[in-house]
CSV table of N, CA and C in Angstrom, one decimal:
chain,number,residue,atom,x,y,z
A,148,UNK,N,1.8,5.5,16.2
A,148,UNK,CA,0.5,5.1,15.8
A,148,UNK,C,0.6,3.6,15.2
A,149,UNK,N,-0.2,2.7,15.7
A,149,UNK,CA,-0.2,1.4,15.3
A,149,UNK,C,-1.5,1.1,14.5
A,150,UNK,N,-1.3,1.1,13.1
A,150,UNK,CA,-2.5,0.9,12.3
A,150,UNK,C,-2.5,-0.5,11.7
A,151,UNK,N,-3.6,-1.1,11.6
A,151,UNK,CA,-3.8,-2.4,11.0
A,151,UNK,C,-3.7,-2.2,9.5
A,152,UNK,N,-3.3,-3.2,8.8
A,152,UNK,CA,-3.1,-3.1,7.3
A,152,UNK,C,-4.4,-2.7,6.6
A,153,UNK,N,-5.6,-3.2,7.1
A,153,UNK,CA,-6.8,-2.9,6.5
A,153,UNK,C,-7.1,-1.4,6.7
A,154,UNK,N,-6.7,-0.8,7.8
A,154,UNK,CA,-6.9,0.6,8.0
A,154,UNK,C,-6.1,1.4,7.1
A,155,UNK,N,-4.9,1.0,6.8
A,155,UNK,CA,-4.0,1.7,5.9
A,155,UNK,C,-4.6,1.6,4.5
A,156,UNK,N,-5.1,0.4,4.1
A,156,UNK,CA,-5.7,0.2,2.8
A,156,UNK,C,-6.9,1.1,2.6
A,157,UNK,N,-7.8,1.2,3.6
A,157,UNK,CA,-9.0,2.0,3.5
A,157,UNK,C,-8.6,3.5,3.4
A,158,UNK,N,-7.6,3.9,4.1
A,158,UNK,CA,-7.2,5.3,4.1
A,158,UNK,C,-6.6,5.6,2.7
A,159,UNK,N,-5.8,4.7,2.1
A,159,UNK,CA,-5.3,4.9,0.8
A,159,UNK,C,-6.4,4.9,-0.3
A,160,UNK,N,-7.3,4.0,-0.2
A,160,UNK,CA,-8.4,3.9,-1.1
A,160,UNK,C,-9.2,5.2,-1.1
A,161,UNK,N,-9.6,5.7,0.1
A,161,UNK,CA,-10.3,6.9,0.2
A,161,UNK,C,-9.6,8.1,-0.4
A,162,UNK,N,-8.3,8.1,-0.3
A,162,UNK,CA,-7.5,9.2,-0.9
A,162,UNK,C,-7.5,9.1,-2.4
A,163,UNK,N,-7.2,7.9,-3.0
A,163,UNK,CA,-7.1,7.8,-4.4
A,163,UNK,C,-8.4,7.7,-5.2
A,164,UNK,N,-9.5,7.5,-4.5
A,164,UNK,CA,-10.8,7.3,-5.2
A,164,UNK,C,-11.2,8.7,-5.8
A,165,UNK,N,-11.1,9.8,-5.1
A,165,UNK,CA,-11.6,11.0,-5.6
A,165,UNK,C,-10.7,12.2,-5.4
A,166,UNK,N,-9.5,12.0,-5.1
A,166,UNK,CA,-8.5,13.1,-4.8
A,166,UNK,C,-7.6,13.2,-6.0
A,167,UNK,N,-7.6,14.4,-6.7
A,167,UNK,CA,-6.7,14.5,-7.8
A,167,UNK,C,-5.3,15.1,-7.3
A,168,UNK,N,-4.3,14.3,-7.6
A,168,UNK,CA,-2.9,14.7,-7.2
A,168,UNK,C,-2.1,14.5,-8.5
A,169,UNK,N,-1.0,13.7,-8.4
A,169,UNK,CA,-0.2,13.4,-9.6
A,169,UNK,C,-1.0,12.6,-10.6
A,170,UNK,N,-1.9,11.8,-10.1
A,170,UNK,CA,-2.7,10.9,-10.9
A,170,UNK,C,-4.1,11.2,-11.0
A,171,UNK,N,-4.8,10.8,-12.0
A,171,UNK,CA,-6.2,11.0,-12.1
A,171,UNK,C,-6.9,10.1,-11.0
A,172,UNK,N,-7.9,10.7,-10.4
A,172,UNK,CA,-8.6,9.9,-9.4
A,172,UNK,C,-9.2,8.6,-10.0
A,173,UNK,N,-9.2,7.5,-9.3
A,173,UNK,CA,-9.7,6.3,-9.8
A,173,UNK,C,-11.2,6.4,-10.2
A,174,UNK,N,-12.0,7.2,-9.5
A,174,UNK,CA,-13.4,7.3,-9.8
A,174,UNK,C,-13.5,7.8,-11.3
A,175,UNK,N,-12.7,8.8,-11.7
A,175,UNK,CA,-12.8,9.3,-13.0
A,175,UNK,C,-12.2,8.4,-14.0
A,176,UNK,N,-11.1,7.7,-13.6
A,176,UNK,CA,-10.4,6.8,-14.6
A,176,UNK,C,-11.2,5.6,-14.9
A,177,UNK,N,-12.0,5.2,-13.9
A,177,UNK,CA,-12.8,3.9,-14.1
A,177,UNK,C,-14.2,4.2,-14.6
A,178,UNK,N,-14.6,5.5,-14.7
A,178,UNK,CA,-16.0,5.8,-15.1
A,178,UNK,C,-16.2,5.2,-16.5
A,179,UNK,N,-17.3,4.5,-16.6
A,179,UNK,CA,-17.7,3.9,-17.9
A,179,UNK,C,-17.0,2.6,-18.3
A,180,UNK,N,-16.1,2.1,-17.5
A,180,UNK,CA,-15.4,0.9,-17.8
A,180,UNK,C,-16.4,-0.3,-17.5
A,181,UNK,N,-16.5,-1.1,-18.5
A,181,UNK,CA,-17.4,-2.3,-18.3
A,181,UNK,C,-16.5,-3.6,-18.1
A,182,UNK,N,-17.1,-4.7,-17.7
A,182,UNK,CA,-16.4,-5.9,-17.4
A,182,UNK,C,-15.6,-6.4,-18.6
A,183,UNK,N,-16.1,-6.3,-19.8
A,183,UNK,CA,-15.5,-6.7,-21.0
A,183,UNK,C,-14.2,-6.0,-21.2
A,184,UNK,N,-14.2,-4.6,-21.1
A,184,UNK,CA,-13.0,-3.8,-21.3
A,184,UNK,C,-12.0,-4.1,-20.2
A,185,UNK,N,-12.5,-4.3,-19.0
A,185,UNK,CA,-11.6,-4.5,-17.8
A,185,UNK,C,-10.9,-5.8,-17.9
A,186,UNK,N,-11.5,-6.8,-18.6
A,186,UNK,CA,-10.8,-8.1,-18.6
A,186,UNK,C,-10.0,-8.3,-19.9
A,187,UNK,N,-9.9,-7.3,-20.8
A,187,UNK,CA,-9.2,-7.4,-22.0
A,187,UNK,C,-7.7,-7.7,-21.8
A,188,UNK,N,-7.2,-8.6,-22.6
A,188,UNK,CA,-5.8,-9.0,-22.6
A,188,UNK,C,-5.3,-9.0,-24.0
A,189,UNK,N,-4.0,-8.6,-24.2
A,189,UNK,CA,-3.5,-8.6,-25.6
A,189,UNK,C,-3.4,-10.1,-26.1
A,190,UNK,N,-3.7,-10.2,-27.4
A,190,UNK,CA,-3.7,-11.6,-28.0
A,190,UNK,C,-2.3,-12.3,-27.8
A,191,UNK,N,-2.4,-13.5,-27.3
A,191,UNK,CA,-1.2,-14.3,-27.1
A,191,UNK,C,-0.3,-13.8,-26.0
A,192,UNK,N,-0.6,-12.7,-25.3
A,192,UNK,CA,0.3,-12.2,-24.3
A,192,UNK,C,-0.2,-12.2,-22.9
A,193,UNK,N,-1.5,-12.4,-22.8
A,193,UNK,CA,-2.2,-12.3,-21.5
A,193,UNK,C,-1.9,-13.5,-20.6
A,194,UNK,N,-1.7,-13.2,-19.4
A,194,UNK,CA,-1.6,-14.2,-18.3
A,194,UNK,C,-2.9,-14.2,-17.5
A,195,UNK,N,-3.5,-15.3,-17.4
A,195,UNK,CA,-4.8,-15.3,-16.7
A,195,UNK,C,-4.6,-14.8,-15.3
A,196,UNK,N,-5.5,-14.0,-14.8
A,196,UNK,CA,-5.5,-13.5,-13.4
A,196,UNK,C,-5.4,-14.6,-12.5
A,197,UNK,N,-4.5,-14.6,-11.5
A,197,UNK,CA,-4.4,-15.6,-10.5
A,197,UNK,C,-3.3,-16.6,-10.9
A,198,UNK,N,-2.8,-16.5,-12.1
A,198,UNK,CA,-1.7,-17.4,-12.6
A,198,UNK,C,-0.4,-16.8,-12.5
A,199,UNK,N,-0.3,-15.6,-11.9
A,199,UNK,CA,1.0,-14.8,-11.9
A,199,UNK,C,1.8,-15.3,-10.7
């Protein structure tokens, strides 16, 4: 089977979005998360996204 990387990514995303296995599904984990909380960084420790 020769799958493109985007196909593999979509398959993995579909699986982790709402399937409970070893980890909580992303749908449940991200429920209620707003942009302020999602962009939180510890004081003095944060590395701006894209600067890694």
